[in-house]
Structures are given as C-alpha cells and as structure tokens.
Short mmCIF file of C-alpha atoms and ligand atoms in Angstrom, two decimals:
data_model
loop_
_atom_site.label_atom_id
_atom_site.label_comp_id
_atom_site.label_asym_id
_atom_site.label_seq_id
_atom_site.Cartn_x
_atom_site.Cartn_y
_atom_site.Cartn_z
CA MET G 1167 25.82 24.93 13.00
CA ALA G 1168 24.52 21.43 13.37
CA LEU G 1169 22.56 19.51 10.82
CA ARG G 1170 20.03 16.88 11.85
CA LYS G 1171 19.06 13.92 9.71
CA ILE G 1172 15.75 14.34 7.92
CA LEU G 1173 13.62 11.21 8.07
CA TYR G 1174 12.05 9.84 4.91
CA TYR G 1175 8.76 8.07 4.39
CA PRO G 1176 8.00 5.32 5.50
CA ASP G 1177 9.93 5.99 8.72
CA PRO G 1178 7.40 5.22 11.50
CA LYS G 1179 8.59 8.27 13.46
CA LEU G 1180 6.89 10.48 10.87
CA LYS G 1181 3.59 9.17 12.28
CA ALA G 1182 4.31 10.30 15.84
CA ILE G 1183 1.87 12.68 17.52
CA ALA G 1184 4.02 15.59 18.73
CA GLN G 1185 3.80 16.65 22.38
CA PRO G 1186 3.50 20.27 23.52
CA ILE G 1187 6.66 22.04 24.65
CA ILE G 1188 6.39 22.84 28.36
CA GLU G 1189 9.48 24.99 28.80
CA ILE G 1190 11.61 26.79 26.22
CA ASN G 1191 14.99 25.88 27.70
CA ASN G 1192 18.48 25.77 26.17
CA ASP G 1193 17.87 22.34 24.66
CA ILE G 1194 14.85 23.69 22.81
CA LYS G 1195 16.81 26.75 21.65
CA LYS G 1196 19.56 24.50 20.29
CA LEU G 1197 16.92 22.37 18.59
CA ILE G 1198 15.46 25.50 16.94
CA ASP G 1199 18.91 26.56 15.66
CA ASP G 1200 19.60 23.07 14.33
CA MET G 1201 16.21 22.97 12.61
CA PHE G 1202 16.90 26.26 10.79
CA ASP G 1203 20.35 24.99 9.72
CA THR G 1204 18.83 21.73 8.52
CA MET G 1205 15.97 23.45 6.68
CA TYR G 1206 18.23 25.96 4.88
CA GLU G 1207 20.69 23.22 3.94
CA ALA G 1208 17.84 21.12 2.49
CA LYS G 1209 16.37 24.17 0.74
CA GLY G 1210 12.94 23.70 2.28
CA CYS G 1211 10.62 26.54 3.27
CA GLY G 1212 9.49 24.78 6.45
CA LEU G 1213 10.51 21.96 8.78
CA ALA G 1214 8.65 20.24 11.62
CA ALA G 1215 10.52 18.65 14.54
CA THR G 1216 8.75 15.37 13.68
CA GLN G 1217 10.79 15.25 10.46
CA ILE G 1218 14.03 14.98 12.42
CA GLY G 1219 12.58 12.40 14.81
CA VAL G 1220 11.78 14.75 17.69
CA PRO G 1221 8.10 14.40 18.66
CA LEU G 1222 7.61 17.97 19.94
CA GLN G 1223 5.25 20.69 18.70
CA LEU G 1224 7.85 22.84 16.99
CA VAL G 1225 8.00 24.17 13.44
CA VAL G 1226 10.41 26.52 11.67
CA ILE G 1227 9.48 28.34 8.47
CA ASP G 1228 11.22 30.83 6.21
CA PHE G 1229 9.40 32.23 3.24
CA GLY G 1230 12.03 34.82 2.44
CA GLU G 1231 13.48 35.01 -1.07
CA GLU G 1232 16.93 34.81 0.43
CA LYS G 1233 18.12 32.40 3.06
CA LYS G 1234 17.50 33.56 6.64
CA GLN G 1235 15.39 36.48 5.59
CA ASN G 1236 12.16 35.73 7.34
CA PRO G 1237 12.70 33.11 10.06
CA LEU G 1238 9.52 32.16 11.86
CA VAL G 1239 9.30 29.80 14.86
CA LEU G 1240 6.02 28.18 15.83
CA ILE G 1241 5.85 26.49 19.22
CA ASN G 1242 2.68 24.61 20.16
CA PRO G 1243 0.77 25.97 17.14
CA VAL G 1244 -3.01 25.58 17.06
CA ILE G 1245 -5.26 26.37 14.11
CA THR G 1246 -8.16 28.30 15.63
CA GLU G 1247 -10.16 29.09 12.50
CA GLN G 1248 -10.22 27.68 9.00
CA SER G 1249 -12.47 28.13 5.99
CA GLY G 1250 -12.58 27.97 2.23
CA GLU G 1251 -10.58 25.82 -0.15
CA GLN G 1252 -7.42 26.19 -2.19
CA THR G 1253 -5.21 23.80 -4.11
CA PHE G 1254 -1.44 24.15 -4.41
CA GLU G 1255 1.29 21.79 -5.50
CA GLU G 1256 3.25 20.55 -2.52
CA GLY G 1257 6.57 18.91 -1.92
CA CYS G 1258 7.97 17.56 1.33
CA LEU G 1259 11.53 17.00 2.49
CA SER G 1260 10.36 13.64 3.87
CA LEU G 1261 8.89 12.59 0.49
CA PRO G 1262 11.82 13.34 -1.81
CA GLY G 1263 10.96 13.80 -5.48
CA LEU G 1264 7.20 13.75 -5.02
CA TYR G 1265 5.08 16.76 -5.97
CA GLU G 1266 1.29 16.66 -5.94
CA LYS G 1267 -1.58 19.09 -5.81
CA VAL G 1268 -3.18 19.17 -2.37
CA LYS G 1269 -6.51 20.73 -1.39
CA ARG G 1270 -6.54 22.60 1.91
CA ALA G 1271 -8.31 25.48 3.65
CA SER G 1272 -7.76 28.87 1.99
CA ASN G 1273 -8.11 30.94 5.16
CA ILE G 1274 -6.63 30.07 8.51
CA LYS G 1275 -5.92 31.67 11.83
CA LEU G 1276 -3.44 30.12 14.16
CA THR G 1277 -1.94 30.87 17.53
CA ALA G 1278 1.51 29.81 18.70
CA LEU G 1279 4.38 30.82 20.96
CA ASP G 1280 7.62 32.27 19.63
CA GLU G 1281 11.07 31.29 20.91
CA LYS G 1282 10.73 33.87 23.71
CA ASN G 1283 7.52 32.24 24.92
CA THR G 1284 5.40 35.14 23.62
CA PRO G 1285 2.03 34.17 22.14
CA PHE G 1286 1.15 35.48 18.69
CA GLU G 1287 -1.48 35.01 16.05
CA ILE G 1288 -1.06 34.53 12.30
CA CYS G 1289 -3.78 34.99 9.71
CA ALA G 1290 -2.97 33.50 6.32
CA LYS G 1291 -5.10 33.62 3.25
CA GLU G 1292 -5.08 32.25 -0.26
CA ASP G 1293 -1.36 31.77 -0.67
CA TYR G 1294 1.55 29.35 -0.46
CA PHE G 1295 2.29 30.44 3.09
CA CYS G 1296 -1.22 29.38 4.14
CA GLN G 1297 -0.64 26.00 2.46
CA CYS G 1298 2.76 25.56 4.12
CA LEU G 1299 1.47 26.35 7.63
CA GLN G 1300 -1.14 23.61 7.29
CA HIS G 1301 1.44 21.20 5.87
CA GLU G 1302 3.73 21.76 8.87
CA ILE G 1303 0.98 21.46 11.46
CA ASP G 1304 -0.05 18.19 9.79
CA HIS G 1305 3.48 16.87 10.45
CA LEU G 1306 2.95 17.50 14.18
CA GLN G 1307 -0.10 15.26 13.97
CA GLY G 1308 1.78 12.51 12.18
CA LYS G 1309 0.23 13.37 8.83
CA LEU G 1310 1.91 13.70 5.42
CA PHE G 1311 0.53 15.37 2.32
CA ILE G 1312 -0.01 11.99 0.65
CA ASP G 1313 -2.69 11.38 3.30
CA HIS G 1314 -4.75 14.12 1.59
CA LEU G 1315 -4.68 12.44 -1.84
CA SER G 1316 -7.41 10.20 -3.26
CA PRO G 1317 -6.75 6.50 -2.58
CA LEU G 1318 -5.69 5.96 -6.21
CA LYS G 1319 -3.28 8.89 -6.28
CA ARG G 1320 -1.95 7.94 -2.86
CA SER G 1321 -1.16 4.39 -3.91
CA ARG G 1322 0.56 5.68 -7.08
CA ALA G 1323 2.55 8.13 -4.97
CA LYS G 1324 3.62 5.37 -2.57
CA LYS G 1325 4.76 3.18 -5.48
CA LYS G 1326 6.74 6.08 -6.90
CA LEU G 1327 8.41 6.69 -3.53
CA ALA G 1328 9.26 3.00 -3.15
CA LYS G 1329 10.90 3.05 -6.60
CA GLY G 1330 12.83 6.17 -5.75
CA LEU G 1331 14.25 4.43 -2.68
CA GLU G 1332 15.44 1.45 -4.75
CA ALA G 1333 17.23 3.60 -7.30
O1 GNR F 749 9.95 22.89 1.19
C1 GNR F 749 8.76 22.63 1.23
N1 GNR F 749 7.92 23.13 0.28
C2 GNR F 749 6.53 23.11 0.38
C3 GNR F 749 5.79 23.41 -0.75
C4 GNR F 749 4.41 23.42 -0.68
C5 GNR F 749 3.79 23.15 0.49
C6 GNR F 749 4.51 22.83 1.60
C7 GNR F 749 5.87 22.81 1.55
S1 GNR F 749 6.79 22.46 2.98
C8 GNR F 749 8.24 21.78 2.31
C9 GNR F 749 9.25 21.46 3.37
C10 GNR F 749 8.68 20.39 4.28
O2 GNR F 749 8.66 19.22 4.02
N2 GNR F 749 8.14 20.80 5.39
O3 GNR F 749 7.53 19.92 6.21
NI1 NI F 750 6.87 18.30 4.93
#
C-alpha cells in the first residue's frame, strides 16, 4: 500500500495534457495500485493520474457502495460518442470543499484498455457514473470542473478556494 500526494488547485501540473500509455509494465501496475490506495483513502469515486502529478492517460474509478467493490481501470480512454445534457453536483479531490452543479453530456460511449491491455467499451447514460467518467477524462486534458462554470461562478469558486487555502 502506497499513498501518493493529491495535488490541489492551482498546482500547474493539474493543467498538464496526459500522454498515452505505450506499455503496461510493472511501473504502470504499481501506479494503478497506488492510485486505488490513494483514491480509497481520500474517499473519492475516481482519480486521474494527473491529480498525483503523473501526466499519463490513466484513470481509476470505483462506484461500489463498499470500498474495493467495483474497481475500474481506464487506460488511454477516448470518448467516441456523446449526446444530450445532464446536470449533477460535482466535487473534486483537487478542489477540496468545492461543490458545484456542472452540465455535461447525458449519454457517452468510451473505449479504453484495461490493466491487461484488453480493449473495452463503456456506455453510460443519465447517471452519476456518466458524469464521473467525463470528469476524469477532463483531468487527462488538464481540465477541472470549474472550467465548465460560467465566468461569474468560476471567479467566485476560485475566491472560495483561495480562502480555503489560507484557513
Ligand atoms: O470523488 C469524486 N466525486 C465526484 C462527484 C461528482 C462528479 C465527479 C466526481 S469525481 C471525484 C473524485 C475526483 O476528483 N476525481 O477526479
Ligand atoms: Ni477530480
């Protein structure tokens, strides 16, 4: 078990564009294990490698009720179809204490590799899981949920985060 440090806004590494993973070697497997440990410890339902300062296209998710119930690894994920609209309240381990409603697609299809290098497809529709997948893939593109807010709400959110850091 090894925990990695989660980066907080405004760490510039959160803006990195993640690179594809070429080979799923032992280093990547260790990284995946560490990301699950870190995510469960922080009580998040997803974690992108970008959030621990590793600019690779890797996401772990667990939407189980219990810890370690439904671990899902996404390597090099690509959204292949998206449509519709939905709004859910989001939080982010890199934006501690901030919760805002975010509008995203309500239907997505994505393809990715699992930790054994096997390609798979996920269809998600009209739920929190669909919202979370898009949130995580945004991280790989250097994007945070505050980037989806209106300019006014975004500037309020940034002020709130800055205050939180002082306290
Ligand atoms: O734990 C998390 N909860 C959450 C809630 C709504 C939409 C997305 C998320 S992901 C977040 C963990 C995190 O920051 N992942 O990048
Ligand atoms: Ni996040």
